[in-house]
Coordinates of C-alpha atoms in Angstrom, one line a residue:
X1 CA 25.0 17.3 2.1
X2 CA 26.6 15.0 4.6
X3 CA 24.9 11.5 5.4
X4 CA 22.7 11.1 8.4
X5 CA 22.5 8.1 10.7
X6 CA 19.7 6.7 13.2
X7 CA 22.4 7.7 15.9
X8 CA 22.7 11.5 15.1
X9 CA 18.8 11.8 15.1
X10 CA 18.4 9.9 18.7
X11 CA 20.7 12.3 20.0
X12 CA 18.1 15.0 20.1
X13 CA 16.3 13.7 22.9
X14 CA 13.5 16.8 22.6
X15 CA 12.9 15.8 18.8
X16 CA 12.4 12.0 19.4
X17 CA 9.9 13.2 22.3
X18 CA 8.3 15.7 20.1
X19 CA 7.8 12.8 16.8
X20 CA 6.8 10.2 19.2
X21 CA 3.9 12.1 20.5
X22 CA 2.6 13.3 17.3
X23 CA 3.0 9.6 15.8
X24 CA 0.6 8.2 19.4
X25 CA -1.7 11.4 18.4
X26 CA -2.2 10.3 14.6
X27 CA -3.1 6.3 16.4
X28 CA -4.8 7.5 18.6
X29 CA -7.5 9.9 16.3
X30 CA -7.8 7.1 13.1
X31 CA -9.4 8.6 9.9
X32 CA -9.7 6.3 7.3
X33 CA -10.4 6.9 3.5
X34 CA -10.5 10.6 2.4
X35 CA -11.8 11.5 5.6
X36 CA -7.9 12.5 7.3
X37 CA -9.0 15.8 7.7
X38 CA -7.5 16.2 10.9
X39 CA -4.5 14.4 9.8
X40 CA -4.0 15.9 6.8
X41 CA -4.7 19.5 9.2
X42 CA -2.2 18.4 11.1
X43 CA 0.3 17.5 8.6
X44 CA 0.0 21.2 6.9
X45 CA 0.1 22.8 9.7
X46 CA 2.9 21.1 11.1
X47 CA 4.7 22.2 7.4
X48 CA 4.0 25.3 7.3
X49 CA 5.4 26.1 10.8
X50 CA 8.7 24.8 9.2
X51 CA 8.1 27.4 6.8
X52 CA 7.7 25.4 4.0
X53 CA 5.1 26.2 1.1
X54 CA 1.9 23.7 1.7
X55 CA -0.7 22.9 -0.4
X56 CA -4.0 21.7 0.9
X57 CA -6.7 19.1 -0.2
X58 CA -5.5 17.9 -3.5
X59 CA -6.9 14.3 -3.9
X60 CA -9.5 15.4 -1.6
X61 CA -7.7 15.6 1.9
X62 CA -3.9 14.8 0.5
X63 CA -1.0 17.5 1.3
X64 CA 2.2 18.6 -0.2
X65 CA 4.3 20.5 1.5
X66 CA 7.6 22.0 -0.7
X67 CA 11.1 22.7 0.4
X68 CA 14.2 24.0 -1.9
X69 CA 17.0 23.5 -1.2
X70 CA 19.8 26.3 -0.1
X71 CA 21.8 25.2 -3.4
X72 CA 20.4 25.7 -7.1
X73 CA 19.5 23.0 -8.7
X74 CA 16.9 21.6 -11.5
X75 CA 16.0 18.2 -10.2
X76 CA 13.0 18.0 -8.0
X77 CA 12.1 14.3 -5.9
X78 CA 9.1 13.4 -4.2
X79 CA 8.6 11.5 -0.5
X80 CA 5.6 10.0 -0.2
X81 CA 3.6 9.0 3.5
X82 CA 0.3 7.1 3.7
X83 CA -2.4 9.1 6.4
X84 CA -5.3 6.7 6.4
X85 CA -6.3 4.2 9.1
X86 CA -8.1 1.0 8.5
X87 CA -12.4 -0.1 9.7
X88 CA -10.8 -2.4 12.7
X89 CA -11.4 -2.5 16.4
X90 CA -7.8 -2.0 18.1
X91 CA -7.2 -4.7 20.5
X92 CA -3.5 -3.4 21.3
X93 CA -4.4 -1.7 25.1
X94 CA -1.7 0.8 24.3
X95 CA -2.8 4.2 26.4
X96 CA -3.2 5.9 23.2
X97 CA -5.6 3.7 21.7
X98 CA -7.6 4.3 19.3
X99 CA -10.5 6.6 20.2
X100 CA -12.4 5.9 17.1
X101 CA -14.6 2.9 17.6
X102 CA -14.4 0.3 14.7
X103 CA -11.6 2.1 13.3
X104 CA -7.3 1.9 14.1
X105 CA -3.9 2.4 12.7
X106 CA -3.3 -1.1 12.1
X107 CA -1.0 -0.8 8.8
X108 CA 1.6 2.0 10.8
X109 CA 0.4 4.8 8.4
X110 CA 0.6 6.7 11.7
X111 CA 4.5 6.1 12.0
X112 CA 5.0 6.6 8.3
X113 CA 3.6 10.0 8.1
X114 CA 5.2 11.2 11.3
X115 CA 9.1 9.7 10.2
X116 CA 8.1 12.1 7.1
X117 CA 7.4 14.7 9.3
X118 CA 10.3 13.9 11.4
X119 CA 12.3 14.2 7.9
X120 CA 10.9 17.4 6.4
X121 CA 11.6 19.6 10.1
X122 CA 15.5 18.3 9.6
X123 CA 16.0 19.2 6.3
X124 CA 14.0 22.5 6.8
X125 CA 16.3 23.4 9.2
X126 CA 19.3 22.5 7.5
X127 CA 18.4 22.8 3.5
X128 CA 22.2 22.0 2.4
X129 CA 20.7 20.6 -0.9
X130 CA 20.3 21.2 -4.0
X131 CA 17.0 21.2 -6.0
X132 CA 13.0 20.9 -4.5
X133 CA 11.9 18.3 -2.4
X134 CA 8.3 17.4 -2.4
X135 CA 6.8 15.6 0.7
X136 CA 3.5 14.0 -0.5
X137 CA 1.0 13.1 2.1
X138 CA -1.6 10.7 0.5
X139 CA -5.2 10.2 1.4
X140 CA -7.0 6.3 0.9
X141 CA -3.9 3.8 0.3
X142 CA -6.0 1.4 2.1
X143 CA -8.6 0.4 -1.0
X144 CA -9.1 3.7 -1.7
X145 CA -6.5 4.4 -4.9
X146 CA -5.6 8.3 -3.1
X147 CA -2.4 7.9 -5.2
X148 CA -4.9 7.6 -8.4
X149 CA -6.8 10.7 -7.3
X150 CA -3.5 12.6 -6.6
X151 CA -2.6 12.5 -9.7
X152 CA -5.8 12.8 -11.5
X153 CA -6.2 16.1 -8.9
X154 CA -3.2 17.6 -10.5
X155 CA 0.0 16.0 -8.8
X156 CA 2.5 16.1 -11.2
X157 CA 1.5 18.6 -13.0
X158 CA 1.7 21.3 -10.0
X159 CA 4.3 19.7 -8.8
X160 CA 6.9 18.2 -11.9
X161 CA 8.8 15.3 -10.1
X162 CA 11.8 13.3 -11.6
X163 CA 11.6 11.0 -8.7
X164 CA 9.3 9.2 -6.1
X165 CA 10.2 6.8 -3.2
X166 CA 8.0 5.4 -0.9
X167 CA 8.5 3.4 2.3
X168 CA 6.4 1.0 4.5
X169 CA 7.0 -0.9 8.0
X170 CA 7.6 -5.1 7.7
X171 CA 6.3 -6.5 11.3
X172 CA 8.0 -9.6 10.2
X173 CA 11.7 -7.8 9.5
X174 CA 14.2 -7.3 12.1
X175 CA 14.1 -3.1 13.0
X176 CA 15.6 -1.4 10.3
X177 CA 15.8 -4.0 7.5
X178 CA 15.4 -3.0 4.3
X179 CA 13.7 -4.9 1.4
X180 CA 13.1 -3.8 -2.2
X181 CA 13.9 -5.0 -5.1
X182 CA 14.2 -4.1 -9.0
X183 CA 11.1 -4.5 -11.3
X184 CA 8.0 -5.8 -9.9
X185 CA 7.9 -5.6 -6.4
X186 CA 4.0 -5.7 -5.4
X187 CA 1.6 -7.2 -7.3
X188 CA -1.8 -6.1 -9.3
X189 CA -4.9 -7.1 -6.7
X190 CA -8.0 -7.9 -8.9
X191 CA -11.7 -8.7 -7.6
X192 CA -13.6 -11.2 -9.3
X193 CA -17.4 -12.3 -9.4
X194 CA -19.5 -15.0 -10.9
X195 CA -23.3 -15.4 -10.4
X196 CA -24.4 -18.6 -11.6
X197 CA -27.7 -18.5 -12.5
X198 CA -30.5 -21.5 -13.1
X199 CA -34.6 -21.8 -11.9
X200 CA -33.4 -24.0 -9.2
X201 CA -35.9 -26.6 -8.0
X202 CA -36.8 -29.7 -5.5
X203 CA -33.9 -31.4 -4.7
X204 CA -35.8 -34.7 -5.1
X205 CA -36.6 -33.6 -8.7
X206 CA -33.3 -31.8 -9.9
X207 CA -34.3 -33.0 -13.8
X208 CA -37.5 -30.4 -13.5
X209 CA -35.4 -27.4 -13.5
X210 CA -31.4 -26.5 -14.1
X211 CA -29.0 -26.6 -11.3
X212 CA -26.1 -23.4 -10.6
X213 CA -24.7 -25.3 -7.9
X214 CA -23.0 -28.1 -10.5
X215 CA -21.6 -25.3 -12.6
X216 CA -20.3 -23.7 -9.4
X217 CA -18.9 -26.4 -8.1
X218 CA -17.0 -27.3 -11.5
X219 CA -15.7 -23.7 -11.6
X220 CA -14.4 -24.3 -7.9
X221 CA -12.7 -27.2 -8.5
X222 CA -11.6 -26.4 -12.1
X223 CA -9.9 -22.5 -10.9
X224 CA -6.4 -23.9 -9.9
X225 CA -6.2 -24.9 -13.9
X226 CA -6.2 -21.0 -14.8
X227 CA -2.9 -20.8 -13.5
X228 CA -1.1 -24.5 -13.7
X229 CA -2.6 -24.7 -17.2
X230 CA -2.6 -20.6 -18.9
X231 CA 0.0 -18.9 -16.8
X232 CA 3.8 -19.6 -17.9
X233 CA 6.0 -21.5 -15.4
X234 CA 8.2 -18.4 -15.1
X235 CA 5.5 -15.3 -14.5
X236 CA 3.9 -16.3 -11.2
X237 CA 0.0 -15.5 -10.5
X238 CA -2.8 -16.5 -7.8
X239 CA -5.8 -16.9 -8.0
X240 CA -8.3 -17.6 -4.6
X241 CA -11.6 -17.9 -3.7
X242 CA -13.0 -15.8 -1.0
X243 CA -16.3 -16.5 -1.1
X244 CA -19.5 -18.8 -1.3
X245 CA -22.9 -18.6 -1.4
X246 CA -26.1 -20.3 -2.3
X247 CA -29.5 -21.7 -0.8
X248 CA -31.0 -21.3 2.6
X249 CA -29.6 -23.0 5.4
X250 CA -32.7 -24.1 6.4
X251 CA -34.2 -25.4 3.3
X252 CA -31.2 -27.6 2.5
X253 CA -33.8 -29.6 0.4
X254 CA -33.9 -26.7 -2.5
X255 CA -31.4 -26.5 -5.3
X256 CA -31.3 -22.8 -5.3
X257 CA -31.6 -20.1 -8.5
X258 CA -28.3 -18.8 -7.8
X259 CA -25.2 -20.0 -6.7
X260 CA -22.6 -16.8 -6.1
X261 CA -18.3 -17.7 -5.9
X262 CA -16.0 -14.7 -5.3
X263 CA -12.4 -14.1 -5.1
X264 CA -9.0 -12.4 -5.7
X265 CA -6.1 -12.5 -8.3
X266 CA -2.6 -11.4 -8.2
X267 CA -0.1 -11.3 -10.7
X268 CA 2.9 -9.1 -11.2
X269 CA 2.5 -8.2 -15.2
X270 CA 0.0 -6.5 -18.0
X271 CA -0.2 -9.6 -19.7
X272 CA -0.7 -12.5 -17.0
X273 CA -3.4 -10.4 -15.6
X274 CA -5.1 -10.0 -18.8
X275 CA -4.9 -14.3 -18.9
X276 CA -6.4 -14.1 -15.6
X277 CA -9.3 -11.9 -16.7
X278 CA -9.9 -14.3 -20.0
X279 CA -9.7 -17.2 -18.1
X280 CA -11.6 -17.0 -15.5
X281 CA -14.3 -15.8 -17.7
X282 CA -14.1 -18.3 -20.1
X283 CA -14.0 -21.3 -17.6
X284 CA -17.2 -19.6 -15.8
X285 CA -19.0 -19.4 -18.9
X286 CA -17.9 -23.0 -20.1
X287 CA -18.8 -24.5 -17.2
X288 CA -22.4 -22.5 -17.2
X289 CA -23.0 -23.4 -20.9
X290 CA -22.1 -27.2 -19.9
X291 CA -24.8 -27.0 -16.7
X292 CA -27.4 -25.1 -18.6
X293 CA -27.5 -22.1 -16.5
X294 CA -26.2 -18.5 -17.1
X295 CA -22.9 -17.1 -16.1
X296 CA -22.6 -13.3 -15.4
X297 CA -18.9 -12.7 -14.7
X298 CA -17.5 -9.6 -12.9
X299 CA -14.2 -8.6 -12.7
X300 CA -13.1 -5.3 -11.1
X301 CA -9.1 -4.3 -11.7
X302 CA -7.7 -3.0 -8.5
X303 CA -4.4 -1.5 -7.8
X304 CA -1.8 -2.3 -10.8
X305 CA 1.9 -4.0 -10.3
X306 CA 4.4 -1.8 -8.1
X307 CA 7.2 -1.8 -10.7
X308 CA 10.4 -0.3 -9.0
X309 CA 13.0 1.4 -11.3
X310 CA 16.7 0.2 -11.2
X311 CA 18.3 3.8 -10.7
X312 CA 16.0 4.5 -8.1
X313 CA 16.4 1.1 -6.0
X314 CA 20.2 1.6 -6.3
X315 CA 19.2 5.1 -4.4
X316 CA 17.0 3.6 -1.9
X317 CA 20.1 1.2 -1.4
X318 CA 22.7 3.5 -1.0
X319 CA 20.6 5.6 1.2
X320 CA 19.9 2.7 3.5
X321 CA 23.8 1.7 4.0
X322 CA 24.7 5.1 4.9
X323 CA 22.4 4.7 7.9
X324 CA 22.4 1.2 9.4
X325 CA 25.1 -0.3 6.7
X326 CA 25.3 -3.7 4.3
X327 CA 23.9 -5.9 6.7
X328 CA 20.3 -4.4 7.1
X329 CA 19.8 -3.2 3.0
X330 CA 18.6 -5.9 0.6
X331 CA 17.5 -4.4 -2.6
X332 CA 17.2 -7.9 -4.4
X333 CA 14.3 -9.2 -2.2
X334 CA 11.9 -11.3 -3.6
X335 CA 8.6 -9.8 -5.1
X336 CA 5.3 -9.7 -2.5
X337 CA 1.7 -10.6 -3.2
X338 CA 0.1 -7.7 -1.3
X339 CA -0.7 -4.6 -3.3
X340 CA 0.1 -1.0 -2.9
X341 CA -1.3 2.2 -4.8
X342 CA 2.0 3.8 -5.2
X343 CA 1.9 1.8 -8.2
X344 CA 0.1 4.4 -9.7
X345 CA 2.8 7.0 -9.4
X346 CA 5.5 4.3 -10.9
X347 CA 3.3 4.0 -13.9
X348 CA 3.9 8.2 -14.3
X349 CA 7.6 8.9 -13.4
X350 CA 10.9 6.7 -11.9
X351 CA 11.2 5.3 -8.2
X352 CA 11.1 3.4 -5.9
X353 CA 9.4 1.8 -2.7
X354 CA 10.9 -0.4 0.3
X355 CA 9.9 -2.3 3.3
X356 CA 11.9 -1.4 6.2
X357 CA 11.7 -4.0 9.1
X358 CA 9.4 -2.7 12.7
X359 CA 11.4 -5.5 14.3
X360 CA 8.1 -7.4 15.6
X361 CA 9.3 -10.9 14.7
X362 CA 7.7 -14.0 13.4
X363 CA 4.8 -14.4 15.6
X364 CA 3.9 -11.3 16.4
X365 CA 0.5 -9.4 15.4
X366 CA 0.8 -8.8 11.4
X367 CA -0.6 -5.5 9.5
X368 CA -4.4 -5.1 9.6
X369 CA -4.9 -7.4 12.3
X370 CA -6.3 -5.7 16.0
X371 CA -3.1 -6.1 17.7
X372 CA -1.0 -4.2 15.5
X373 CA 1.1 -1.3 16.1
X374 CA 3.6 0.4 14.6
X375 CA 7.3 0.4 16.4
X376 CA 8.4 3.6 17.7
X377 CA 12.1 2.9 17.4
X378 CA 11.8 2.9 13.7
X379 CA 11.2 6.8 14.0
X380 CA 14.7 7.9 14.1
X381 CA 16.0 5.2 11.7
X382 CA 13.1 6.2 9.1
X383 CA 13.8 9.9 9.4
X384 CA 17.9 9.0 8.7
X385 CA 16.9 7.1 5.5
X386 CA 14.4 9.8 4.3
X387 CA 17.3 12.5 4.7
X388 CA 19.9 10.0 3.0
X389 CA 17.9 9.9 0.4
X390 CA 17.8 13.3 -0.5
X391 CA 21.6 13.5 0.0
X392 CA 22.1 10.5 -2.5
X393 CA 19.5 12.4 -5.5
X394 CA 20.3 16.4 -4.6
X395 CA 23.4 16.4 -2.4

């Protein structure tokens, strides 16, 4: 199976059209979290009319479609494409908005699941490969852990996969940049809580009662210490706080019973995000015991590290060359703090997942924000890659 390049798909004006439309249908009919049914029906039965053998509804509204190749061969790989759309009001004025009020494709999971599209119709027609290629379409990235309930639903045991890669548009890259990197590559994205509790009282009296807003304020300005003083100088971690609350407004004369501070941690290993969970639960409760007052600490594990897999990176790198060459493949990127739930399949089997640039710019709108949308000239080069990739693991 010979290499494909971005030019060799543009060529074929009538496919471009065809993939273009289908990626401004999927924008403009957002379905977010395990409600894609009509993306996910028209994912399958887009599949199916390339004669490939689909199944339906595994993690609730995800698809698999399944193509062999025209070669025998034992290895099987997996593709995988994000469906969901995000609760945002699209501010874009593109004439294939989103019709969905509150809700848009502002992460390009529209453009991700049509260049997989665009990839599975090329390689149906011309299968010169050989083992099985799975193209996974996943329900819920967005919060919703769909790669979780994949598997859980019976991925990779229906489906037995040596291999998964995974791709996702960079508004800040130049168009067709690629960016990955060995190891961790996303990081874990944890939620935590802590309700300080006391009676609260007259402000003009505080010594009548106990005071949460002290210990809050301590934990606030003590945080930072989690990481400068338990996290080594060589792992790297954050911790923030996203949110405050306490009181009325209008009574600002009343210490109130309960003081409430939330936020987010990210770290890229097991073990600094257990410190993290320790930590921040023993300074709560320290500075609790020291105000008098109750802490009640939550702390909710999201989406683990993304840890890429050196074989497979060195795929993704190769594949990448082959379509735009050196100077747009960088697979020794530095690690990012956002999270992804394709983590969940790395923590099952080998692969790898990459950033490819949507040539936007610094400056222009960023994912999850009202203004974005996805770059239609990454289409062709996203379909190249895709099909390189099966030519570097089955060709």
């Amino acid at each position: 199976m010979q290499h494909t390049r971005p030019e060799d798909i543009q060529t074929d004006l009538a496919f471009i059209e065809k993939m273009t439309a289908i990626r401004r249908d999927i924008h403009a009919h957002p379905e977010t979290a395990y409600e894609e049914v009509r993306t996910s029906a028209l994912v399958a039965d887009f599949l199916e009319g390339l004669g490939l053998e689909v199944h339906r509804g595994l993690g609730k509204t995800g698809v698999v479609g399944t193509l062999k190749g025209a070669r025998p061969g034992q290895k099987s790989i997996a593709l995988r494409a994000d469906m969901d759309a995000l609760h945002i009001t699209e501010d874009t004025g593109v004439p294939y908005s989103s019709t969905v009020p509150g809700k848009m494709h502002a992460c390009g999971h529209d453009g991700h699941t049509t260049m997989l599209l665009g990839a599975a119709e090329k390689l149906a027609a011309n299968p010169d490969f050989a083992g099985t290629v799975y193209f996974v379409f996943q329900p819920a990235e967005e919060g919703g852990g769909g790669a979780d309930a994949m598997i859980k639903d019976g991925l990779f045991d229906l489906f037995p996969t040596d291999a998964i890669y995974g791709v996702h548009n960079d508004p800040m890259q130049p168009l067709g940049q690629l960016t990955t990197r060995v190891g961790p590559y996303t990081s874990a994205s944890d939620t935590w809580e802590v309700v300080f509790e006391g009676t609260g009282g007259h402000g003009a009296s505080p010594e009548s009662g106990t005071d949460p807003t002290v210990a809050g304020g301590q934990f606030m300005a003590s945080l930072g210490n989690v990481v400068s003083r338990k996290v080594a100088l060589t792992d790297w971690a954050v911790v923030s706080i996203g949110y405050v609350t306490g009181g009325e407004r209008q009574s600002p004369n009343i210490i109130p019973a309960k003081v409430t501070v939330a936020g987010t941690a990210r770290s890229y290993t097991a073990e600094v995000r257990d410190t993290l969970q320790r930590e921040i639960t023993r300074l709560a409760e320290g500075c609790a015991l020291a105000g008098d007052v109750a802490a009640h600490v939550f702390y909710e594990r999201g989406y683990p590290p993304l840890l890429n897999t050196a074989d497979e990176v060195a795929v993704t790198g190769r594949a990448h060359i082959a379509a735009v060459g050196d100077a747009l493949t960088v697979t020794e990127a530095p690690a990012i703090g956002a999270s992804e739930d394709f983590a969940y399949y790395l923590e099952k089997i080998p692969g790898a997942y990459v950033s490819i640039g949507n040539g936007d710019g610094p400056g222009s709108a960023f994912v999850h924000t009202p203004k974005f949308n996805f770059n239609d000239d990454l289409i062709p080069i996203g379909v190249a890659f895709w099909m390189n990739v099966v030519a570097e693991e089955l060709g």
